[in-house]
Coordinates of C-alpha atoms in Angstrom, one line a residue:
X1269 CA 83.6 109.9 84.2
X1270 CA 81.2 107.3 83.5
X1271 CA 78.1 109.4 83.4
X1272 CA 75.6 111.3 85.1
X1273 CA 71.7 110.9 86.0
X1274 CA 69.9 114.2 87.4
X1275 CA 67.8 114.0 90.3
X1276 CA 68.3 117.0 92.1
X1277 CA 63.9 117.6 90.9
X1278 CA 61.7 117.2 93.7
X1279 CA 61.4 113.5 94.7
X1280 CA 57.8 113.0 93.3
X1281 CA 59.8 113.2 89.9
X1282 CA 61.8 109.8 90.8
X1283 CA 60.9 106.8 88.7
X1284 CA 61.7 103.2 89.2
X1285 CA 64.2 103.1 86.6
X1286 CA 65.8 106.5 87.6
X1287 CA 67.0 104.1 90.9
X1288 CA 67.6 101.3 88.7
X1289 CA 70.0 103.3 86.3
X1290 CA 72.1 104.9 89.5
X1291 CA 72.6 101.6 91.3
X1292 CA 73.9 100.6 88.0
X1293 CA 76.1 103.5 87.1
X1294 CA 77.7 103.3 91.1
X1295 CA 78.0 99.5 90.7
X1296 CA 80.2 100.0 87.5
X1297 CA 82.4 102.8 89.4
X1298 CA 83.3 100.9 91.9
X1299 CA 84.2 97.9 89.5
X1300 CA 86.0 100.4 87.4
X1301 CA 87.7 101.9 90.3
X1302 CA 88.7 98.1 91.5
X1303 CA 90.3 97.5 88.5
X1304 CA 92.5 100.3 88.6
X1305 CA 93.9 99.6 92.3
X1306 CA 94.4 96.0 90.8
X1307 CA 96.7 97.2 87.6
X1308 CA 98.8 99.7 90.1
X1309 CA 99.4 97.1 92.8
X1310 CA 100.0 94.6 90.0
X1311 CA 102.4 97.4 88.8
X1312 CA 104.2 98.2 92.3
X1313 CA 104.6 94.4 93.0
X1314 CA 106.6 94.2 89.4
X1315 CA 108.8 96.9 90.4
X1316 CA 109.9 95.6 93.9
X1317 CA 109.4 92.0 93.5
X1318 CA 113.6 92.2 94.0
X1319 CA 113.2 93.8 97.2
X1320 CA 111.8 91.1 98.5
X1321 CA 113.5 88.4 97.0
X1322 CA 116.0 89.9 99.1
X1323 CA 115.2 88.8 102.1
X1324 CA 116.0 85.1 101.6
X1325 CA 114.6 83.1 104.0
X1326 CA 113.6 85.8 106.6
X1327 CA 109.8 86.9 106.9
X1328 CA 108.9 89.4 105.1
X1329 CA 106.0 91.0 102.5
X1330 CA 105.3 93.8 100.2
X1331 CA 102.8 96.3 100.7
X1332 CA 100.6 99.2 99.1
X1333 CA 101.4 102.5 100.3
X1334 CA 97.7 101.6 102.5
X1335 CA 99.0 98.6 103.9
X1336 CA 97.6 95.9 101.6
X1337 CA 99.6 92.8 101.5
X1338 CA 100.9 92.0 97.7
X1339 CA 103.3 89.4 98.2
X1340 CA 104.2 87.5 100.9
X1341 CA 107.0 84.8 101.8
X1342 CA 106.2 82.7 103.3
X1343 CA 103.1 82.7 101.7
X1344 CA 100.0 83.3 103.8
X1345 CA 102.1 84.2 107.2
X1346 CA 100.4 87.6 107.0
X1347 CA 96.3 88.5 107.2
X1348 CA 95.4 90.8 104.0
X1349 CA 96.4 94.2 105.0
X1350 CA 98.5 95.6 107.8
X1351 CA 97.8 98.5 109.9
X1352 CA 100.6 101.1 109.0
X1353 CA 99.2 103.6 111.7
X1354 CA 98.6 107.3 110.7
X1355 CA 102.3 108.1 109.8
X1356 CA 104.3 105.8 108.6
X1357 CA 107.5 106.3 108.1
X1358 CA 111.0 104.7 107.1
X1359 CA 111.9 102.2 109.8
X1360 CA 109.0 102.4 111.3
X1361 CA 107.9 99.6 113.6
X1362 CA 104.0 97.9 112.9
X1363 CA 102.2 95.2 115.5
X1364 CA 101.8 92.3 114.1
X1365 CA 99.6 90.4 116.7
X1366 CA 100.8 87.0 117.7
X1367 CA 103.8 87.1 115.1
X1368 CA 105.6 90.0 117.2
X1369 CA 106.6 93.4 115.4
X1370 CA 107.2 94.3 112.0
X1371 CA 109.5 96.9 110.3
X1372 CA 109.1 99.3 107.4
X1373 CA 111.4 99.7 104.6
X1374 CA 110.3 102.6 102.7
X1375 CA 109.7 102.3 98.8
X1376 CA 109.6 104.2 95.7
X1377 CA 105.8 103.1 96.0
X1378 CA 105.1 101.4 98.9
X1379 CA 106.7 99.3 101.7
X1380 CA 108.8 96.1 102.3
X1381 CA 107.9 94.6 105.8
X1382 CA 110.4 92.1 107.5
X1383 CA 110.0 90.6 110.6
X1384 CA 111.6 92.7 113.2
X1385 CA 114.4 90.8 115.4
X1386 CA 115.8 92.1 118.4
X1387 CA 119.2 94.0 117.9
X1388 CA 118.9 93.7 113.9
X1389 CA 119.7 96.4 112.4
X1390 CA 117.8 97.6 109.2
X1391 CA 119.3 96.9 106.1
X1392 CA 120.8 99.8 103.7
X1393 CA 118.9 100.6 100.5
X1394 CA 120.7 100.2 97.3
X1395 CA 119.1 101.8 94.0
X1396 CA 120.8 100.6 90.8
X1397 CA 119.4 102.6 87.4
X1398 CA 121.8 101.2 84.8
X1399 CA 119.3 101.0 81.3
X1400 CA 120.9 103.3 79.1
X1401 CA 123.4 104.3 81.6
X1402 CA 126.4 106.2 80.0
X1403 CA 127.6 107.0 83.3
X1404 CA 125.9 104.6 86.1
X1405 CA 125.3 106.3 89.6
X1406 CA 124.1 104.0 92.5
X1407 CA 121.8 105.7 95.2
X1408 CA 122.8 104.5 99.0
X1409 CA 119.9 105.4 100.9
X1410 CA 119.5 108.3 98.6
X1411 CA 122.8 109.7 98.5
X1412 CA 124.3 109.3 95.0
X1413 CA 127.5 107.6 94.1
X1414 CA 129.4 108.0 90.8
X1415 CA 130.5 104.3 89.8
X1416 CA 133.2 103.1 87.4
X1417 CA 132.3 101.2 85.0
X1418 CA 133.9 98.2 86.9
X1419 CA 132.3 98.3 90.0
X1420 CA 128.7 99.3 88.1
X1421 CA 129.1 95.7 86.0
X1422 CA 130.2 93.8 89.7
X1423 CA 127.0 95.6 91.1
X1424 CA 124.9 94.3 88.7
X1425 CA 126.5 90.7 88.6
X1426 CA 125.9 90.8 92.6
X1427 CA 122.7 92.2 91.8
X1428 CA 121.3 89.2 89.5
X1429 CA 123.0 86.5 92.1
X1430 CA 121.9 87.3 95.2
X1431 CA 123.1 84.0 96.6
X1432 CA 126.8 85.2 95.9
X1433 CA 129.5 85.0 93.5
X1434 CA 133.1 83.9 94.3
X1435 CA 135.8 85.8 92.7
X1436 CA 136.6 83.0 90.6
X1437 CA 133.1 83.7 89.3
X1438 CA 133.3 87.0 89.0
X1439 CA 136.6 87.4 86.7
X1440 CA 135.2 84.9 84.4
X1441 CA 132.2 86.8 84.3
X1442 CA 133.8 89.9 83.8
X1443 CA 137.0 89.5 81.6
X1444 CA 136.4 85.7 80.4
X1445 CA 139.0 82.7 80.6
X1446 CA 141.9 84.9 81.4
X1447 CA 140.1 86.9 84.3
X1448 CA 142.1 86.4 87.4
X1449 CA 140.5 86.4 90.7
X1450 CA 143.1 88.4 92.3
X1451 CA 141.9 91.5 90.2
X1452 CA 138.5 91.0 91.0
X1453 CA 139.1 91.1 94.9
X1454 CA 141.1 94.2 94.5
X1455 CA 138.1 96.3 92.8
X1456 CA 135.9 94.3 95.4
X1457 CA 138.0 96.2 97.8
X1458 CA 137.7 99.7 96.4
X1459 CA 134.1 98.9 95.4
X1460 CA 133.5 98.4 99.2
X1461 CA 135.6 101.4 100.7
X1462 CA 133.2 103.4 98.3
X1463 CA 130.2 102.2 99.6
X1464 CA 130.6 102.1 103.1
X1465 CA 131.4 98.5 105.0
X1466 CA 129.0 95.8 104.9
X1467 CA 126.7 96.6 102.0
X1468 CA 129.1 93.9 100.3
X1469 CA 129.9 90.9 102.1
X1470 CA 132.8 88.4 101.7
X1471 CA 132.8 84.5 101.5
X1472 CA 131.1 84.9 98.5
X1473 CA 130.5 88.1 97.4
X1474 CA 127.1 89.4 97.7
X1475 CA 124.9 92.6 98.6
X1476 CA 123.5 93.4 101.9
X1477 CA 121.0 95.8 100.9
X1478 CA 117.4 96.1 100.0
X1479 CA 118.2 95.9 95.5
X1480 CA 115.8 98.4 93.7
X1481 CA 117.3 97.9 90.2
X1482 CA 115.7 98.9 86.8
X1483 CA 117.1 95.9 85.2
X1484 CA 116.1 93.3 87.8
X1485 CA 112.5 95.2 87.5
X1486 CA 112.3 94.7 83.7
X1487 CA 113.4 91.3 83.5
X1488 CA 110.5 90.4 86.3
X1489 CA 108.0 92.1 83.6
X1490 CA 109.4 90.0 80.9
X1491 CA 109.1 87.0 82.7
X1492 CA 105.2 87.7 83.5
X1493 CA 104.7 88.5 80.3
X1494 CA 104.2 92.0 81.0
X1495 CA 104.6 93.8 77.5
X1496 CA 103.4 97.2 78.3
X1497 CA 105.7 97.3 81.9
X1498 CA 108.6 95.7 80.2
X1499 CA 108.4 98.4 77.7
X1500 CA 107.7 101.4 79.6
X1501 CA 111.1 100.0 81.6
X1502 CA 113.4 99.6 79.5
X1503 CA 115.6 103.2 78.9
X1504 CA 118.1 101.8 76.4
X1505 CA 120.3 99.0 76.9
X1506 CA 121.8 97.5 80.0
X1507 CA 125.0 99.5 80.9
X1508 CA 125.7 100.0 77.0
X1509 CA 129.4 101.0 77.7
X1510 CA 130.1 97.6 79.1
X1511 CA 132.2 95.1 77.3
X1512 CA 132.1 92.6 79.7
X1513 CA 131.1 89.0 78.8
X1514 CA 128.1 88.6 81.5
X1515 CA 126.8 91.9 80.8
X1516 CA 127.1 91.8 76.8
X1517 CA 125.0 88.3 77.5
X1518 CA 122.6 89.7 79.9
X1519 CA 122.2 93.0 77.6
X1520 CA 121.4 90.9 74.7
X1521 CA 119.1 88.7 76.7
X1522 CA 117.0 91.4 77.5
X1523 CA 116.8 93.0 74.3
X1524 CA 115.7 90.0 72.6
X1525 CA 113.1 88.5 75.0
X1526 CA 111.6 92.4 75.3
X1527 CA 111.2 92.1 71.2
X1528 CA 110.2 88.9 71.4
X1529 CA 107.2 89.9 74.2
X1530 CA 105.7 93.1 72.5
X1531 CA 105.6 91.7 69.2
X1532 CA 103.9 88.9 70.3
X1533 CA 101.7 90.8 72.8
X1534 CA 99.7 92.6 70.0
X1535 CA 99.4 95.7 72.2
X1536 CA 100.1 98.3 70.2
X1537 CA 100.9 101.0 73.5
X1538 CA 103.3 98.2 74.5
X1539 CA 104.9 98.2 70.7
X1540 CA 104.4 102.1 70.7
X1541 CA 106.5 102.4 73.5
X1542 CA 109.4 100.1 71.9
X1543 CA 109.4 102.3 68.5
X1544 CA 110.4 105.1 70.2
X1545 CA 113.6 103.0 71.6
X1546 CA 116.9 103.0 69.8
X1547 CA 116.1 99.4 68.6
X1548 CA 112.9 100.0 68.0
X1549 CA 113.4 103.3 65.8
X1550 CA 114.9 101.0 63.3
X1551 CA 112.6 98.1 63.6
X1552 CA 110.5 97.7 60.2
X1553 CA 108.7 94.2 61.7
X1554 CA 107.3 96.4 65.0
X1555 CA 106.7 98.7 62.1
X1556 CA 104.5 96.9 60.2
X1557 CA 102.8 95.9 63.4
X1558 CA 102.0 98.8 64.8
X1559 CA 100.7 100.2 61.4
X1560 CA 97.8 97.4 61.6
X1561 CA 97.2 97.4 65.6
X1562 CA 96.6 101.5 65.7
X1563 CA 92.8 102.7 65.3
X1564 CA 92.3 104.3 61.7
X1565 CA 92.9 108.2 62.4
X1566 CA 95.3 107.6 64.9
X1567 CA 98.2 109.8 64.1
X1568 CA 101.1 107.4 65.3
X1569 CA 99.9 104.9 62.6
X1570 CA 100.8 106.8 59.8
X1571 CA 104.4 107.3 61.4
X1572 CA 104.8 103.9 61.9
X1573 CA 103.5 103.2 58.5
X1574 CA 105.6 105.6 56.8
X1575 CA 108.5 104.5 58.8
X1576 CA 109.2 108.1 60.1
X1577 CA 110.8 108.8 63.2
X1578 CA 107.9 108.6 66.2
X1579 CA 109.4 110.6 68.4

């Protein structure tokens, strides 16, 4: 709450500067108020950046769960906000004037639109939460599927490359020099029993799905310079039971550009957030840091200055 001015006296009591003061105060809400919509669509767009990437070279755009247009590709083929109707809902169809229909995709937060084509069918929805994942479980349109360790590393290879990766690709990426592509297309070929035909294509391998992965989510907030995002992302580390070349190099990646991003962010929420991460929990440099960025009284700074657990 910003504040409050009475002026529920009789209106004879109303002065000039009474007025003055409200218009102020409501002027100030509502910038307040715009800021906060800005910082959670900024947020939302983050988080399913991937989901549109997906869509390659078809039409498409990500909206607010009120229809505001966040991103857009191409850019500018869509006015400012689209008219979800009064219930949307998953696969839902929206008018898009001259340009034809539209179709809904329903979000965590949110929707991706694509330009709706006649017989197309709507494509699946694969969620991928493999930060800190002992055991990694996709999410097929909600249902959950227990994944080997295998197929969760050729997930997330597939899920990084969403041009494709031949198998030739794909054992070097998994077992190094001496990876043989014949391997690689037999756990392609259990990978795609398990999760029903056509999320994985052939010719090269790639996913036919709309992507909502935590990884490909943080590494979007690390390359916007997001410190307080990337850290409120990351779990632990990127399938930590993996020994796999790409995802050892990927893992490591991640770790050290998210180190690299809050210490240099000075925010000390965003380094907060860190500290209480395996890594982090070790860290005397993020430390040190937070010991100087925290307000004098606030309790966290003497655990980060005494170098005591913070959780």
């Amino acid at each position: 709450m910003i504040g409050a001015v009475d002026i529920t006296g009789p209106a004879r009591t109303f002065h000039p500067t009474t007025l003055a003061l409200v218009g102020a105060a409501a002027k100030l809400a509502e910038k307040h108020l715009e800021t906060r919509i800005a910082v959670r669509d900024e947020r939302l767009l983050v988080r399913n950046l991937p989901h549109l990437v997906g869509l390659r070279d078809e039409p498409g755009a990500l909206l607010s769960p009120r229809g505001r247009v966040l991103a857009a590709q191409p850019d500018g083929w869509l006015a400012e906000r689209v008219d979800l109707g009064l219930d949307p809902a998953d696969g839902m169809r929206v008018a898009l004037g001259a340009r034809g229909e539209g179709v809904l995709e329903q979000l965590a937060e949110g929707y991706l639109l694509r330009l709706h084509r006649p017989g197309a069918r709507r494509r699946p929805s694969l969620a991928l939460r493999f930060l800190g994942a002992e055991r990694p479980v996709a999410r097929l349109d909600g249902r959950a599927i227990r994944l080997s360790s295998r197929h969760a590393e050729l997930l997330m290879l597939l899920a990084l490359h969403p041009e494709g990766l031949t198998a030739d690709r794909l054992a070097t990426a998994l077992y190094g020099d001496a990876g043989k592509s014949v391997t690689v297309r037999a756990e392609m070929h259990r990978l795609r029993v398990q999760l029903d035909a056509g999320i994985v294509r052939t010719q090269p391998y790639r996913l036919q799905a709309a992507v909502d992965a935590d990884f490909l989510a943080l590494r979007e907030a690390l390359r916007l310079g997001r410190a307080r995002r990337a850290a409120d992302l990351h779990r632990g580390e990127l399938l930590p039971a993996s020994e796999a070349p790409a995802v050892r190099e990927e893992r490591d990646a991640l770790a050290v550009a998210l180190r690299s991003l809050v210490l240099r962010s000075g925010d000390a929420e965003a380094l907060w957030s860190y500290a209480r991460t395996e890594e982090g929990r070790t860290d005397e440099e993020v430390r040190e840091r937070l010991a100087v960025l925290l307000p004098g009284g606030d309790p966290r700074r003497t655990l980060a200055g005494l170098g005591l657990d913070p959780r």
